[in-house]
Coordinates of C-alpha atoms and ligand atoms in Angstrom, one line a residue:
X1 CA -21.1 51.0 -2.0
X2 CA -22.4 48.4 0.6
X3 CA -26.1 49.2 0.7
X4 CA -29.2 47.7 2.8
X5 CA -32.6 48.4 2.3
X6 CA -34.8 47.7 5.4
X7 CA -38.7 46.8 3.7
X8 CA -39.4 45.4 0.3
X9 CA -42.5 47.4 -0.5
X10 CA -43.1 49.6 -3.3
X11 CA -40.4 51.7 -2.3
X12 CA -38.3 49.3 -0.8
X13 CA -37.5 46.9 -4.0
X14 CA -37.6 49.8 -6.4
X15 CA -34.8 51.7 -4.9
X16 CA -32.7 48.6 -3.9
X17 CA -33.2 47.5 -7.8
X18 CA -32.2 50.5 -8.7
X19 CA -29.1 51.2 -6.9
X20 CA -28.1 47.6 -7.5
X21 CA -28.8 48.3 -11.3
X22 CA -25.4 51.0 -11.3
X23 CA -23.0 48.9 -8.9
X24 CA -23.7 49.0 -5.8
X25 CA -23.7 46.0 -3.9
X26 CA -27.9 46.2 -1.8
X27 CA -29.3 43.6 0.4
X28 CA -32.7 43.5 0.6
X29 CA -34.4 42.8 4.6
X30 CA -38.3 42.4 5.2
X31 CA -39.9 40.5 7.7
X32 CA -42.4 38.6 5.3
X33 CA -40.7 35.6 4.6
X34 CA -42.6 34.2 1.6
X35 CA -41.8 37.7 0.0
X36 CA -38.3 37.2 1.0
X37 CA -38.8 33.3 -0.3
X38 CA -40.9 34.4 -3.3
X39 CA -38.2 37.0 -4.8
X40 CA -35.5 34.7 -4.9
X41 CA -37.3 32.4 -6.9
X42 CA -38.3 35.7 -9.2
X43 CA -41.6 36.1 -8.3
X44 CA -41.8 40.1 -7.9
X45 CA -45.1 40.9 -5.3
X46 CA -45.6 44.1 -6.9
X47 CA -46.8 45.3 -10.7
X48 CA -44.7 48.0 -11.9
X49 CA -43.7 48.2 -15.1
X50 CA -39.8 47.4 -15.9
X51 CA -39.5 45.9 -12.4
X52 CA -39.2 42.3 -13.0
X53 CA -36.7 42.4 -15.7
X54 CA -34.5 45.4 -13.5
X55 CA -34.8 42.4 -10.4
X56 CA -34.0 39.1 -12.1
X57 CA -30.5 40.9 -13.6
X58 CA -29.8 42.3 -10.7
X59 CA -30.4 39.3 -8.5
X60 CA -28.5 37.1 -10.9
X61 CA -25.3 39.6 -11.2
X62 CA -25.4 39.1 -7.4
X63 CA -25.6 42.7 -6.6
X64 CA -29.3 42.0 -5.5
X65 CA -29.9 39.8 -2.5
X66 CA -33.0 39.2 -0.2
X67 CA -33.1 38.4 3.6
X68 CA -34.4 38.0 6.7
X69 CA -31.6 38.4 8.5
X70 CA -31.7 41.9 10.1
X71 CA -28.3 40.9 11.4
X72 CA -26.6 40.0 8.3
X73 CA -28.1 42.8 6.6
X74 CA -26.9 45.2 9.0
X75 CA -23.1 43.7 9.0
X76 CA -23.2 44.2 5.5
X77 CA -24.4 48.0 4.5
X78 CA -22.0 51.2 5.9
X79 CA -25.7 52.9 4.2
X80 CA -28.9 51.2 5.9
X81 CA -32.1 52.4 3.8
X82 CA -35.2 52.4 6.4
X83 CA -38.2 51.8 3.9
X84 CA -40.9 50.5 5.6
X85 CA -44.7 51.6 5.9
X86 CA -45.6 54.5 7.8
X87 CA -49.4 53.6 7.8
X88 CA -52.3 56.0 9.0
X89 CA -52.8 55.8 13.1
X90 CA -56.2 55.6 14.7
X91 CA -56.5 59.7 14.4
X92 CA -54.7 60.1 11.2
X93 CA -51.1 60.3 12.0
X94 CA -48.7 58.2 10.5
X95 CA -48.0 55.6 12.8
X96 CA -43.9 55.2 13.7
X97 CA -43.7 52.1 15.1
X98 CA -42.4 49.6 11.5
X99 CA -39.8 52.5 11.3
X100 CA -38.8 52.8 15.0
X101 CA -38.6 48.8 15.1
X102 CA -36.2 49.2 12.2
X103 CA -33.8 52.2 14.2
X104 CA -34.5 49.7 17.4
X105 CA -32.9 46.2 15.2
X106 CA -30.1 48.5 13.5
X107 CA -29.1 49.7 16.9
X108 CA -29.3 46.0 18.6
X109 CA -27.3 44.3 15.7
X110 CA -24.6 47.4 14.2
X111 CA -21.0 46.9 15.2
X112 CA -19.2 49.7 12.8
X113 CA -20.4 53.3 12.0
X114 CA -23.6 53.8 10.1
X115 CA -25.5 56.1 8.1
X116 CA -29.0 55.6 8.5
X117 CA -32.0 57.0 5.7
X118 CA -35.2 57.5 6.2
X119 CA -36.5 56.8 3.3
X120 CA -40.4 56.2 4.5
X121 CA -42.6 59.6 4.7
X122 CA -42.2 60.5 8.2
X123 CA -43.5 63.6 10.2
X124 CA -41.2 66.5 11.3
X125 CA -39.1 65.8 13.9
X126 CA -39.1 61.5 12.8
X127 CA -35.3 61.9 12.5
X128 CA -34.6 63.1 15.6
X129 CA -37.0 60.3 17.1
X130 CA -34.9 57.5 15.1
X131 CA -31.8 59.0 16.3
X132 CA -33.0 59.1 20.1
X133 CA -34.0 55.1 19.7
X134 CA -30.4 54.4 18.1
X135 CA -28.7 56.1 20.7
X136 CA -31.0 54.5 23.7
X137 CA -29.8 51.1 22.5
X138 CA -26.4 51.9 22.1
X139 CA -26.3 53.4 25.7
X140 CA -27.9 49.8 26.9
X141 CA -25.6 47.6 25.2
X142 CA -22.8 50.5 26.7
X143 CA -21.1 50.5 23.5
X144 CA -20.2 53.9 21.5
X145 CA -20.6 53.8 17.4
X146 CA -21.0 56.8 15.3
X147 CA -24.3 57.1 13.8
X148 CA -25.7 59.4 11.2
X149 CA -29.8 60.1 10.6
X150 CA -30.4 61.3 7.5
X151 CA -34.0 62.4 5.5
X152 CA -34.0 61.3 1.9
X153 CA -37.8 60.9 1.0
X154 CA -38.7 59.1 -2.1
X155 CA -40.7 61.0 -4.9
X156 CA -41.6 58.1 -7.0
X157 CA -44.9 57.3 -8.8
X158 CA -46.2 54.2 -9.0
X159 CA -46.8 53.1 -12.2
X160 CA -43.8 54.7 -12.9
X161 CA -41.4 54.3 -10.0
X162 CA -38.4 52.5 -12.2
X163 CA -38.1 55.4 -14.4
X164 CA -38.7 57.7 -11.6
X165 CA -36.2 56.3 -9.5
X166 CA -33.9 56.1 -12.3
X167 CA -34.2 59.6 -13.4
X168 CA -35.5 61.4 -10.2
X169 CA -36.5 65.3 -11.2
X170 CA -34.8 66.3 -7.4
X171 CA -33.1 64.1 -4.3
X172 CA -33.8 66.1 -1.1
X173 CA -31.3 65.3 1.5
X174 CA -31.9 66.5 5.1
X175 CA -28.4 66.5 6.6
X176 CA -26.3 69.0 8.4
X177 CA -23.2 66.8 8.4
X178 CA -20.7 67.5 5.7
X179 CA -18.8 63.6 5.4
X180 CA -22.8 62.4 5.2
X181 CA -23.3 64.8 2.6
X182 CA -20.0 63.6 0.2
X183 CA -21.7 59.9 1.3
X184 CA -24.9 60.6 0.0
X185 CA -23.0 62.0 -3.1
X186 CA -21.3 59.5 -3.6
X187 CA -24.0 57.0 -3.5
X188 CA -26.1 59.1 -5.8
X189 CA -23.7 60.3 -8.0
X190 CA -24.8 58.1 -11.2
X191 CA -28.3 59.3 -10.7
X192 CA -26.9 62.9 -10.8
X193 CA -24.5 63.4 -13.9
X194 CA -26.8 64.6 -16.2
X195 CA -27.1 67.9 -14.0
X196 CA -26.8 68.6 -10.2
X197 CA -30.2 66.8 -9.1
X198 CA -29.2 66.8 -5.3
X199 CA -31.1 69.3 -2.7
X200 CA -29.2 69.6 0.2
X201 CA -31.5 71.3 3.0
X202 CA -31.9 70.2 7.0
X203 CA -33.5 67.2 8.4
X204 CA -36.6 68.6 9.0
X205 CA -37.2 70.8 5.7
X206 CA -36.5 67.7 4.0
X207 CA -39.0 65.6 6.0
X208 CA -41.6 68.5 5.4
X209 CA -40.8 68.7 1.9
X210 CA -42.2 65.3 0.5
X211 CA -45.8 65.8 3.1
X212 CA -45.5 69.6 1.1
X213 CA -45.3 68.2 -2.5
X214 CA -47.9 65.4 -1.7
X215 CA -50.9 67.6 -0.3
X216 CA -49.9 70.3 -3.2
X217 CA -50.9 67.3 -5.3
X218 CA -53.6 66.4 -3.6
X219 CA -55.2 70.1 -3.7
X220 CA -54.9 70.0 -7.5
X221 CA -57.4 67.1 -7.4
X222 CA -59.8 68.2 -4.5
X223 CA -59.5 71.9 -6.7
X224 CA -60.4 70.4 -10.0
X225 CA -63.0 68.2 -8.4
X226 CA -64.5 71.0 -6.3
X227 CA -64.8 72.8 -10.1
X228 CA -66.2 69.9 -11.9
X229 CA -69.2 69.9 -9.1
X230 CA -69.7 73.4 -9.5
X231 CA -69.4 72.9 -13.1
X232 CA -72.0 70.5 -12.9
X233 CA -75.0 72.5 -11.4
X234 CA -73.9 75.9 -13.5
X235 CA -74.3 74.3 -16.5
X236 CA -70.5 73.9 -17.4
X237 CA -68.1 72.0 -19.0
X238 CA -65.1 71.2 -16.7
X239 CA -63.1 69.6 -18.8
X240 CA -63.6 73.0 -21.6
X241 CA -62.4 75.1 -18.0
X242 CA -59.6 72.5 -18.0
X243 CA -58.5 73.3 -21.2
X244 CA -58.7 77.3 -20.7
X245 CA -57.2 76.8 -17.7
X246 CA -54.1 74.7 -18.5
X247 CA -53.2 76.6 -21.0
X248 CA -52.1 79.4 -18.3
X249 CA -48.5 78.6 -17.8
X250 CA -48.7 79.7 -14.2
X251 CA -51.3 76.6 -13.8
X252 CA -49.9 74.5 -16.3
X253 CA -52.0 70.7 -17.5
X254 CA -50.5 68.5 -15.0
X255 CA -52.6 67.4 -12.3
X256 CA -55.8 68.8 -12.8
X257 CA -57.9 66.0 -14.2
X258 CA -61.3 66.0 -12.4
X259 CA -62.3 62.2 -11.1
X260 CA -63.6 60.1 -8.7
X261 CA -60.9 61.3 -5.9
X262 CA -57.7 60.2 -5.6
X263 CA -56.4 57.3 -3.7
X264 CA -53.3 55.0 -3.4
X265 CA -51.1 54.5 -0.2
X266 CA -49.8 58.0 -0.5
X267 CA -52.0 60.9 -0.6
X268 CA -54.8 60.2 1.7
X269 CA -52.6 59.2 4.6
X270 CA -50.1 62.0 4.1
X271 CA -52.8 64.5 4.1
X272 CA -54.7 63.1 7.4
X273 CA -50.9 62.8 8.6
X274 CA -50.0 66.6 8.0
X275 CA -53.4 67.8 9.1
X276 CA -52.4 66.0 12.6
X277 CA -48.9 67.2 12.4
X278 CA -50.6 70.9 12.1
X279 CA -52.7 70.0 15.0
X280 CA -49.8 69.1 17.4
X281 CA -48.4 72.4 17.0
X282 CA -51.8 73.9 17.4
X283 CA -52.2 75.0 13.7
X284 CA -55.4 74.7 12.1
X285 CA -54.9 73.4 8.7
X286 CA -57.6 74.6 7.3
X287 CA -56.8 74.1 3.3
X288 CA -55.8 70.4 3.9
X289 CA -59.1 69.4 5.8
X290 CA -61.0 70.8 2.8
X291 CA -58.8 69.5 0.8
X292 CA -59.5 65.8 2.3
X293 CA -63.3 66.5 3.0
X294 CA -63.7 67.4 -1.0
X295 CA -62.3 64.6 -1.7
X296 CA -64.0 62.4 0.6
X297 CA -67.0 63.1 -0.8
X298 CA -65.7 62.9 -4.3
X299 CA -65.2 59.2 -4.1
X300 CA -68.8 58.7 -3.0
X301 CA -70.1 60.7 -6.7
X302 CA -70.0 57.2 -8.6
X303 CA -72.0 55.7 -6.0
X304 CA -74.6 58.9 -6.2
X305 CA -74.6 58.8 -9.9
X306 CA -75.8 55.2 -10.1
X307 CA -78.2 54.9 -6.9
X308 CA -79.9 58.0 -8.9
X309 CA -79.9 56.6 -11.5
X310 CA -82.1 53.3 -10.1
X311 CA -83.9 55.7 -7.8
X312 CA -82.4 54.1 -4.3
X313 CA -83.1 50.4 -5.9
X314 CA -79.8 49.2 -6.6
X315 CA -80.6 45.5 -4.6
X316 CA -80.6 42.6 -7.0
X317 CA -78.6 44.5 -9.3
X318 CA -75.5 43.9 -11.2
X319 CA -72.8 46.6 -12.1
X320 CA -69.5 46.2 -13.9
X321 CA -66.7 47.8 -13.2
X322 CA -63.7 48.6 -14.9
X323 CA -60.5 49.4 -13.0
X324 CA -59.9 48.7 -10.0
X325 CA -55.8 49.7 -8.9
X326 CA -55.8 53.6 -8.1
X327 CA -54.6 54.2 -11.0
X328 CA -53.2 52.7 -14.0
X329 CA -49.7 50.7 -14.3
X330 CA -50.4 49.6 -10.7
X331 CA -51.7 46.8 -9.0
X332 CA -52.4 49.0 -6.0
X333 CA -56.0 49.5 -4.5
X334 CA -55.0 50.8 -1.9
X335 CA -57.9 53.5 -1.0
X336 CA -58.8 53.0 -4.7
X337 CA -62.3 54.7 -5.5
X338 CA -63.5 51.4 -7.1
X339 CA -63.2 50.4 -3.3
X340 CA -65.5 52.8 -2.1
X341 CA -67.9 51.9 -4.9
X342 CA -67.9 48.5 -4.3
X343 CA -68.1 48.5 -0.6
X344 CA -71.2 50.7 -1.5
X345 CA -73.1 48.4 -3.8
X346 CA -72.6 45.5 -1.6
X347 CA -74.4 47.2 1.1
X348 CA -77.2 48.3 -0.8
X349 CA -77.1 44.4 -2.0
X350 CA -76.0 44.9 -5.8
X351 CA -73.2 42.6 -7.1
X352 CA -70.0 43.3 -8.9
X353 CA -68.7 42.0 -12.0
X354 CA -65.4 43.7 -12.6
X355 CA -61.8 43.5 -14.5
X356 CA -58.9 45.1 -14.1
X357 CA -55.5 44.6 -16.1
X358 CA -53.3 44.1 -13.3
X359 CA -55.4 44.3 -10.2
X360 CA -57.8 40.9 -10.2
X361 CA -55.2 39.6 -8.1
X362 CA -54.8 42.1 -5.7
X363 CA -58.6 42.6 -5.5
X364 CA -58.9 38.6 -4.3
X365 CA -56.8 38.8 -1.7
X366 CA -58.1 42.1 -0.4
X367 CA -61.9 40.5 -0.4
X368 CA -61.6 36.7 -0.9
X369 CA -64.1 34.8 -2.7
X370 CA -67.9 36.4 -2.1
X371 CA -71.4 35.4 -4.3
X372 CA -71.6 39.2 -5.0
X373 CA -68.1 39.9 -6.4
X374 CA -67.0 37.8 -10.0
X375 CA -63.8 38.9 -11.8
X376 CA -63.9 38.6 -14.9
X377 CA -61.3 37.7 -17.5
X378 CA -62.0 40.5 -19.8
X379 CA -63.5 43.9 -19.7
X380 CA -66.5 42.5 -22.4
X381 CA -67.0 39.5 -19.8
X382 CA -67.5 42.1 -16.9
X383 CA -70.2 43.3 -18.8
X384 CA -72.4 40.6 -19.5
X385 CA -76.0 40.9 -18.5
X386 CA -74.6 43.9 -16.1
X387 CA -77.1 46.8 -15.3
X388 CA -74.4 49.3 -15.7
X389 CA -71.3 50.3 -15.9
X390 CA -68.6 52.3 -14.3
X391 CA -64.8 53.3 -15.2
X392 CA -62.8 54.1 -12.3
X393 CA -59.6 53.8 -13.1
X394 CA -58.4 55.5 -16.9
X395 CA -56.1 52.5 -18.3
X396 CA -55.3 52.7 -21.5
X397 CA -57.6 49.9 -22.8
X398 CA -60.9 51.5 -21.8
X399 CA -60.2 54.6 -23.2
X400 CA -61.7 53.6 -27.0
X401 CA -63.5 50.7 -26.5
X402 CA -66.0 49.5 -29.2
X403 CA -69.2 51.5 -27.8
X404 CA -71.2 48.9 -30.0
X405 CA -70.0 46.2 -27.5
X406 CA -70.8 47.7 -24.5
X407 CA -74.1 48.3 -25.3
X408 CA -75.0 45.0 -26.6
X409 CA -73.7 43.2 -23.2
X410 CA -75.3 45.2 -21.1
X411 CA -79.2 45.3 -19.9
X412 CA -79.2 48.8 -20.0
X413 CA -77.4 51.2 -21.6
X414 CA -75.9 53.4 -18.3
X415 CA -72.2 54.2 -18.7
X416 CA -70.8 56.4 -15.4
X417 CA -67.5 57.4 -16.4
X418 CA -65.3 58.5 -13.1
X419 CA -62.6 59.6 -15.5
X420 CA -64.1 61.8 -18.1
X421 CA -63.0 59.5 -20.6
X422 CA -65.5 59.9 -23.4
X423 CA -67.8 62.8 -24.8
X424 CA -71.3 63.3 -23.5
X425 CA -72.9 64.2 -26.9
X426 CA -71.5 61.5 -28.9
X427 CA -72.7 59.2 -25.6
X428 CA -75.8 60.4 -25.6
X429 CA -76.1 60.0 -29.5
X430 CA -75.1 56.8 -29.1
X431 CA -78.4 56.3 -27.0
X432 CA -76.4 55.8 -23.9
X433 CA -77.2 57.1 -20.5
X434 CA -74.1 58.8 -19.5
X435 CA -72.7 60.3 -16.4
X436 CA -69.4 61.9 -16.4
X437 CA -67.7 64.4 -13.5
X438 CA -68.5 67.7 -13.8
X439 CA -69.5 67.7 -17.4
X440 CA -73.9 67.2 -17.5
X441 CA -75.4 65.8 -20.6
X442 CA -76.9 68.8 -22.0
X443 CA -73.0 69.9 -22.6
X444 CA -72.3 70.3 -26.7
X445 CA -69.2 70.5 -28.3
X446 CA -68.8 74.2 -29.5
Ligands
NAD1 N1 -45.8 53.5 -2.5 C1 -45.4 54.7 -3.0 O1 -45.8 55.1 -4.1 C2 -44.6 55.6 -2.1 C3 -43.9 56.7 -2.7 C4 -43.1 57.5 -1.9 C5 -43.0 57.2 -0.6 N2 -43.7 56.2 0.0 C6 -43.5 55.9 1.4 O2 -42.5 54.8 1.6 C7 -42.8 54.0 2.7 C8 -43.0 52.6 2.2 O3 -44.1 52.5 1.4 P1 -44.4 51.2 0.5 O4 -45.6 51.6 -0.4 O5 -43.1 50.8 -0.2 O6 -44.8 50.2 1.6 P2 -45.2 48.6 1.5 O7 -46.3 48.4 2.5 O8 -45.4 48.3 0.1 O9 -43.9 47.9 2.0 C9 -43.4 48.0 3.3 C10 -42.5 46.7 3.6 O10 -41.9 46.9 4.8 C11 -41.8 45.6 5.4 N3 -41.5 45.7 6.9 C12 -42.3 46.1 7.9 N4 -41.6 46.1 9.1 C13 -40.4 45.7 8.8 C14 -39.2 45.5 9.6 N5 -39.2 45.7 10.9 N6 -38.1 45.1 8.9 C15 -38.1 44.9 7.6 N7 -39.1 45.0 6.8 C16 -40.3 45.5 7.4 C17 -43.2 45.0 5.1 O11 -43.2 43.6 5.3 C18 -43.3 45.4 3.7 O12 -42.8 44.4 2.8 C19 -44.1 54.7 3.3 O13 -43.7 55.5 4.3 C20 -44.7 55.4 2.1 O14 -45.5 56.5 2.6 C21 -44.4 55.3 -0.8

């Protein structure tokens, strides 16, 4: 099928790759031209893992193209993919106007019958917005073209989004119409042989349905976290309550790691955006705000732990930092804790020495060059002459590094682990100083 994708984001270029990967023939239109400029010469913008590879066949095969010409990309799909950002407005809600722009250009430009999917998260009733824009245009250019809206949100994880996208667990389709519906099968049909994968359900059950699945993740976290603080001043272990609780199929172990809060473009906007959503209507979400305030103040606890630690004298000092995406196999920091933390030391006039796998780049162009940030080239050289150190994000690599190491590059022996990554008594045998969420150094293995 003639597909085009409208936005080369995360979601964007994953999906397009994707769908070109099986046969179907995707343009590819952003705005940015040195993205634009920068794909065809195979540089991808984005880390995810089996990306690159997935883009340069596809590109070469010719089933892959890039553009910034909304025109020719919307002569060329009868499907037209709206992926662009739905960032957070001033109060919270997610802010229409990259997708509306996108309705506003396919309208202005389309010349033969269209089915348009939102694939962006987008409040209730975004459909019948994009529709309303479509039709608008059309009315001013006195022209008549049948036009479809449809809601297909994207479930992907980053880190994981080519496998996700490749091997979705469910595609939600909001659409009442029964030819967009064989379309949409059509389209998705190699993604959906191994068994019927496709939830057909109205546009704006479907729009709901990826802001429900997000905050349900989201509580997870703010649940376990609200657990590991109580944890914390009983006397507890929340990672032994983890355990006893996991193992209750009902709760299951997905999910509920306690941390340092969770980030990433995702659940922190869609949270704030369904709280205002519940507000419009006059609903008082009551579960989400706590939801958002627990974890508000969870990304501060890293922060806490050190400035404790120093006694409130944290200028002058130096603190390294491991991991700074939002989570591993991504170059995202967007809302990352490490932000918080960082943005926290640098007012109380400490400096940063960090590394990340993946993320040093990112993490330049986010803050430029500054006296109090060095990125190092290794996780050992983030740690030399440091006064401390922190893991925020659990890559794979810090997980079982040579404790011996750590302690001999840094001035002091303080180790605040944001990701429960090691155990307090073996920590605190190894003469280390050791903060961990929800866990308290007195805590012994049974
Ligand atoms: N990132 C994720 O993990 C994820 C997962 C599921 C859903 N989503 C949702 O998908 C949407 C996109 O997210 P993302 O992370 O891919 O965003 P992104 O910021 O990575 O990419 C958006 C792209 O859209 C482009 N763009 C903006 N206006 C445009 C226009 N008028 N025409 C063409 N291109 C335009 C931008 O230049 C940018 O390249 C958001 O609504 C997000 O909530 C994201």
């Amino acid at each position: 099928m003639k597909v085009t994708v409208f936005g080369i984001g995360y979601v964007g270029l994953v999906q397009a790759a994707v769908l070109a990967s099986v046969g179907h023939n995707v343009v590819c239109v952003d705005i940015d031209q040195s993205k634009v400029d920068n794909l065809k010469k195979g540089l991808i913008p984005i880390y995810e893992p089996g990306l690159t590879p997935l883009v340069e066949e596809t590109y070469k095969s010719g089933l892959l193209n890039f553009t910034t010409d909304a025109k020719a990309g919307i002569d060329h799909g009868e499907i037209q993919f709206i992926a662009v950002g739905t960032p957070p407005d001033e109060d919270g809600s997610a802010d229409l106007k990259y997708v509306l722009a996108v309705a506003e250009t396919i309208a202005t430009y389309m010349k033969t019958p269209k089915v348009i999917i939102n694939k962006s998260t987008v409040p209730v009733g975004t459909a019948d917005k994009v529709s309303a824009q479509i039709g608008n245009t059309l009315n001013n250019r006195s022209i008549e073209i049948n036009y479809n809206v449809v809601s297909n949100p994207e479930f992907l994880k980053e880190g994981a989004a080519v496998s996700d996208c490749k091997k979705p667990d469910r595609i939600v389709i909001g659409t009442d119409c029964d030819s967009v519906k064989e379309k949409m099968r059509e389209l998705y049909a190699p993604f959906n042989r191994n068994h019927e994968r496709i939830i057909f359900m109205d546009v704006r059950s479907a729009e709901l349905t990826k802001y429900a699945a997000n905050c349900m993740l989201a509580t997870k976290i703010s649940f376990m976290n609200e657990m590991a603080n109580l944890a914390e001043l009983l006397g507890a272990d929340i990672e032994a309550v983890r355990h006893g609780i996991g193992s209750d199929s009902r709760i299951g172990y997905q999910f509920i790691y306690p941390g340092c809060g969770y980030g990433g473009s995702c659940f922190p906007k869609d949270v704030q955006a369904l709280v205002q959503t519940a507000n419009k209507v006059n609903y008082k979400p009551a579960l989400l705000e706590a939801v958002e305030s627990v974890n508000y103040k969870q990304k501060q606890k890293l922060f806490t732990h050190l400035n404790n630690h120093f006694n409130g004298e944290l200028s002058g000092k130096t603190i390294a930092i491991w991991g700074l995406s939002f989570k591993p196999q991504t170059d995202d920091m967007r809302e990352a804790p490490a932000r918080e933390l960082m943005e926290a030391l640098w007012k109380a006039d400490a400096n940063v020495q960090a590394y990340d796998p993946e993320a040093m780049e990112e993490c330049q162009r986010i803050y430029g060059t500054k006296n109090n940030l060095t990125l190092a080239g290794t996780k050992e050289a983030a740690l030399k002459n440091a006064d401390a150190l922190v893991i925020c994000t659990e890559w794979s690599q810090f997980k079982a590094p040579d404790l011996d190491i750590i302690a001999q590059q840094l001035n002091s022996k303080i180790l605040i682990d944001g990701r429960n990554l090691f155990e307090p008594y073996l920590m605190k045998k190894k003469g280390f100083s050791y903060y961990a969420i929800g866990r308290g150094d007195s805590v012994k293995r049974n």
